[in-house]
Amino acid sequence: MKIIHKIEELKNILKDKRTLEIGLVPTMGALHEGHASLIKKSVEQNDFTVVSVFVNPVQFGINEDFDKYPRTLEKDAKLCENLGADIVFAPAVDEMYQDTKELTLVCPPYSAINKLCGKSRPGHFDGVATVVSKLFNITGCTKAYFGQKDAQQLFIIKKMVKDLNFNVEIVPCPIVRENDGLALSSRNSYLKEESREDALKLYKALKYAKELRQKGINDRQILCDSALKILEGTLVDYIEIVNPETFEDWQDEKEPALMLIAAKIAPTDTRLIDNMEI
Ligand code: PAF
């Protein structure tokens, strides 16, 4: 397995692989079992797998954790190699962006970003759509793998692929959880031992809402309020129910319902997200 830092070098390697199925797993590193499941799937389904490891400054707001985001390239590369990936693409910021202030951005429509994470993180999804477009163009991948934990991101990327006619199949991969239910996330490394109980409240709230639905409760307010009670002790950013196909507000009990939660966990103010079809 090779670690490549330069775009031209990667393009040269991939030039004679145009007839092959190329799988891309875009990541920001600090890889965990959730990422491992994406990489395994790509290795199974493609002739060649590229894992990108790039902490993308354009998707972080000014008061967010870009500087402290965990960077563990050596360990990440070992995991990728063990899982059978062919290339880790780990460019420096100035290799990807000559000037982040004068950058052509890919901007998802307002209707897709005026809610949930897009509302609390202005500009975030422009940064995600832009870097993912660049990675698609650089690698010429035929399939790309994204985790369902970032449900709004997945929705936006699928829409972007359709709207901009990218020749890439998006493969959604299920959320991977710890035994107690905590969804795996690179940001879990910020959590203190004593905050675990609070961190688990996101999963517990989602599970409880699902149980209520199974008992026949379909009132959105009751479902959200009941979940909110379980989240006491965390700083809830949002709790919403949407139709997972359209990401519009869930209106009708016959529609599928996806509940999404974002909450900050003390004392490190770690912002966690999670979701579940309820
Ligand atoms: O989900 C992530 O880790 C990032 O948003 C992504 C898709 C790698 C783009 O930087």
Short mmCIF file of C-alpha atoms in Angstrom, two decimals, residues 45-242:
data_model
loop_
_atom_site.label_atom_id
_atom_site.label_comp_id
_atom_site.label_asym_id
_atom_site.label_seq_id
_atom_site.Cartn_x
_atom_site.Cartn_y
_atom_site.Cartn_z
CA GLN A 45 -16.60 -4.35 -4.17
CA ASN A 46 -13.75 -2.78 -6.20
CA ASP A 47 -10.48 -3.62 -7.95
CA PHE A 48 -8.72 -0.71 -6.28
CA THR A 49 -9.42 1.24 -3.08
CA VAL A 50 -8.25 4.75 -2.26
CA VAL A 51 -8.76 6.05 1.29
CA SER A 52 -8.38 9.82 1.54
CA VAL A 53 -7.24 11.25 4.86
CA PHE A 54 -7.68 15.00 4.86
CA VAL A 55 -8.89 17.32 7.61
CA ASN A 56 -10.68 19.76 5.36
CA PRO A 57 -10.41 23.34 6.68
CA VAL A 58 -13.18 24.58 4.39
CA GLN A 59 -15.85 22.60 6.25
CA PHE A 60 -14.92 23.94 9.72
CA GLY A 61 -16.35 27.17 11.14
CA ILE A 62 -14.05 29.70 12.84
CA ASN A 63 -14.91 28.55 16.36
CA GLU A 64 -14.82 24.86 15.55
CA ASP A 65 -12.24 22.17 16.24
CA PHE A 66 -10.09 22.25 13.05
CA ASP A 67 -6.84 22.76 14.97
CA LYS A 68 -7.49 20.15 17.61
CA TYR A 69 -9.08 17.54 15.30
CA PRO A 70 -7.12 14.30 15.91
CA ARG A 71 -4.41 13.58 13.31
CA THR A 72 -3.08 10.01 13.43
CA LEU A 73 -1.85 9.33 9.90
CA GLU A 74 0.66 6.58 10.73
CA LYS A 75 -1.90 4.55 12.66
CA ASP A 76 -4.57 5.20 10.02
CA ALA A 77 -2.26 4.01 7.23
CA LYS A 78 -1.54 0.74 9.10
CA LEU A 79 -5.26 0.07 9.48
CA CYS A 80 -5.86 0.79 5.77
CA GLU A 81 -3.04 -1.55 4.80
CA ASN A 82 -4.36 -4.34 7.04
CA LEU A 83 -7.79 -3.95 5.49
CA GLY A 84 -6.42 -4.28 1.95
CA ALA A 85 -6.66 -0.66 0.73
CA ASP A 86 -4.29 0.18 -2.13
CA ILE A 87 -3.61 3.86 -1.51
CA VAL A 88 -3.91 6.35 1.30
CA PHE A 89 -4.18 9.82 -0.17
CA ALA A 90 -3.12 12.35 2.48
CA PRO A 91 -2.57 15.77 0.89
CA ALA A 92 -1.46 18.87 2.79
CA VAL A 93 -3.90 21.78 2.93
CA ASP A 94 -1.93 23.83 0.39
CA GLU A 95 -1.88 20.88 -2.00
CA MET A 96 -5.70 20.79 -2.03
CA TYR A 97 -6.28 24.56 -1.85
CA GLN A 98 -4.03 27.29 -3.21
CA ASP A 99 -6.18 29.92 -1.56
CA THR A 100 -9.18 29.02 0.58
CA LYS A 101 -10.47 32.62 0.41
CA GLU A 102 -10.67 32.69 -3.39
CA LEU A 103 -12.07 29.23 -3.84
CA THR A 104 -14.79 28.08 -6.23
CA LEU A 105 -17.29 26.38 -3.95
CA VAL A 106 -19.89 23.72 -4.59
CA CYS A 107 -22.96 24.98 -2.72
CA PRO A 108 -25.85 22.65 -1.93
CA PRO A 109 -29.32 24.25 -2.16
CA TYR A 110 -30.60 26.28 0.76
CA SER A 111 -33.46 23.84 1.37
CA ALA A 112 -30.92 21.10 2.11
CA ILE A 113 -28.72 23.15 4.44
CA ASN A 114 -31.14 25.41 6.33
CA LYS A 115 -31.80 22.74 8.95
CA LEU A 116 -30.03 20.33 11.29
CA CYS A 117 -26.21 20.50 11.08
CA GLY A 118 -26.36 22.93 8.16
CA LYS A 119 -28.21 25.44 10.33
CA SER A 120 -25.83 25.25 13.28
CA ARG A 121 -22.70 25.02 11.13
CA PRO A 122 -23.04 27.71 8.41
CA GLY A 123 -20.82 26.93 5.41
CA HIS A 124 -20.10 23.39 6.59
CA PHE A 125 -21.83 21.60 3.74
CA ASP A 126 -20.35 23.93 1.10
CA GLY A 127 -16.97 22.77 2.39
CA VAL A 128 -17.99 19.12 2.38
CA ALA A 129 -19.52 19.25 -1.13
CA THR A 130 -16.45 21.08 -2.45
CA VAL A 131 -13.85 18.70 -1.06
CA VAL A 132 -15.86 15.61 -2.03
CA SER A 133 -16.20 16.94 -5.61
CA LYS A 134 -12.45 17.50 -5.72
CA LEU A 135 -11.80 13.98 -4.45
CA PHE A 136 -14.17 12.50 -7.04
CA ASN A 137 -12.38 14.42 -9.82
CA ILE A 138 -8.88 13.62 -8.56
CA THR A 139 -9.50 9.87 -8.15
CA GLY A 140 -12.03 9.22 -10.93
CA CYS A 141 -13.66 6.78 -8.51
CA THR A 142 -16.61 4.67 -9.63
CA LYS A 143 -18.00 4.12 -6.13
CA ALA A 144 -17.67 6.19 -2.94
CA TYR A 145 -18.49 5.09 0.60
CA PHE A 146 -20.15 7.23 3.27
CA GLY A 147 -21.40 6.41 6.76
CA GLN A 148 -25.07 6.85 7.64
CA LYS A 149 -24.14 8.53 10.93
CA ASP A 150 -23.67 11.73 8.91
CA ALA A 151 -27.16 11.35 7.46
CA GLN A 152 -27.55 14.93 6.23
CA GLN A 153 -24.10 14.79 4.61
CA LEU A 154 -25.06 11.57 2.84
CA PHE A 155 -28.32 13.11 1.61
CA ILE A 156 -26.50 16.21 0.32
CA ILE A 157 -23.80 14.20 -1.44
CA LYS A 158 -26.33 11.94 -3.14
CA LYS A 159 -28.19 15.03 -4.34
CA MET A 160 -24.97 16.66 -5.54
CA VAL A 161 -24.03 13.53 -7.53
CA LYS A 162 -27.44 13.54 -9.18
CA ASP A 163 -27.59 17.30 -9.80
CA LEU A 164 -24.04 17.58 -11.16
CA ASN A 165 -24.01 14.23 -13.03
CA PHE A 166 -20.99 12.79 -11.27
CA ASN A 167 -20.34 9.29 -12.56
CA VAL A 168 -20.03 7.89 -9.06
CA GLU A 169 -22.23 5.44 -7.19
CA ILE A 170 -22.71 6.47 -3.57
CA VAL A 171 -22.69 3.50 -1.20
CA PRO A 172 -24.26 4.24 2.21
CA CYS A 173 -22.86 2.20 5.11
CA PRO A 174 -24.67 1.53 8.42
CA ILE A 175 -23.71 3.24 11.68
CA VAL A 176 -21.24 1.20 13.73
CA ARG A 177 -21.84 1.32 17.49
CA GLU A 178 -19.96 0.31 20.62
CA ASN A 179 -21.53 -2.52 22.65
CA ASP A 180 -23.42 -0.01 24.78
CA GLY A 181 -24.83 1.75 21.68
CA LEU A 182 -22.55 4.80 21.41
CA ALA A 183 -22.11 5.59 17.70
CA LEU A 184 -18.44 5.52 16.71
CA SER A 185 -17.00 8.93 15.90
CA SER A 186 -13.50 10.38 15.74
CA ARG A 187 -14.77 13.07 18.13
CA ASN A 188 -15.47 10.44 20.84
CA SER A 189 -11.77 10.77 21.66
CA TYR A 190 -12.55 14.21 23.17
CA LEU A 191 -14.94 12.66 25.72
CA LYS A 192 -13.90 12.27 29.35
CA GLU A 193 -14.53 8.95 31.05
CA GLU A 194 -17.19 10.56 33.24
CA SER A 195 -19.09 11.96 30.21
CA ARG A 196 -19.83 8.56 28.75
CA GLU A 197 -23.24 8.36 30.38
CA ASP A 198 -24.24 11.70 28.85
CA ALA A 199 -22.81 10.70 25.46
CA LEU A 200 -24.95 7.56 25.53
CA LYS A 201 -28.11 9.61 25.97
CA LEU A 202 -28.29 10.28 22.21
CA TYR A 203 -28.60 6.56 21.47
CA LYS A 204 -30.98 6.01 24.39
CA ALA A 205 -33.24 8.87 23.26
CA LEU A 206 -33.41 7.51 19.71
CA LYS A 207 -34.12 3.99 20.95
CA TYR A 208 -36.87 5.26 23.23
CA ALA A 209 -38.51 7.21 20.39
CA LYS A 210 -38.40 4.05 18.27
CA GLU A 211 -40.05 2.06 21.06
CA LEU A 212 -42.79 4.69 21.35
CA ARG A 213 -43.44 4.48 17.60
CA GLN A 214 -43.62 0.70 17.85
CA LYS A 215 -46.27 1.19 20.52
CA GLY A 216 -48.27 3.29 18.05
CA ILE A 217 -47.30 6.84 19.09
CA ASN A 218 -47.02 8.94 15.96
CA ASP A 219 -47.25 12.46 17.34
CA ARG A 220 -44.04 14.26 16.40
CA GLN A 221 -44.17 16.59 19.43
CA ILE A 222 -44.61 13.70 21.89
CA LEU A 223 -41.80 11.75 20.23
CA CYS A 224 -39.39 14.72 20.30
CA ASP A 225 -40.34 15.79 23.84
CA SER A 226 -39.91 12.24 25.18
CA ALA A 227 -36.48 11.97 23.55
CA LEU A 228 -35.59 15.44 24.85
CA LYS A 229 -36.27 14.31 28.42
CA ILE A 230 -33.70 11.54 28.09
CA LEU A 231 -31.20 14.08 26.77
CA GLU A 232 -31.35 16.16 29.96
CA GLY A 233 -27.83 16.98 31.12
CA THR A 234 -26.59 17.48 27.55
CA LEU A 235 -26.78 20.71 25.54
CA VAL A 236 -29.17 19.80 22.74
CA ASP A 237 -28.49 21.54 19.44
CA TYR A 238 -31.39 19.92 17.58
CA ILE A 239 -33.77 17.02 17.67
CA GLU A 240 -35.78 16.55 14.49
CA ILE A 241 -37.74 13.95 12.57
CA VAL A 242 -37.46 13.97 8.77
#
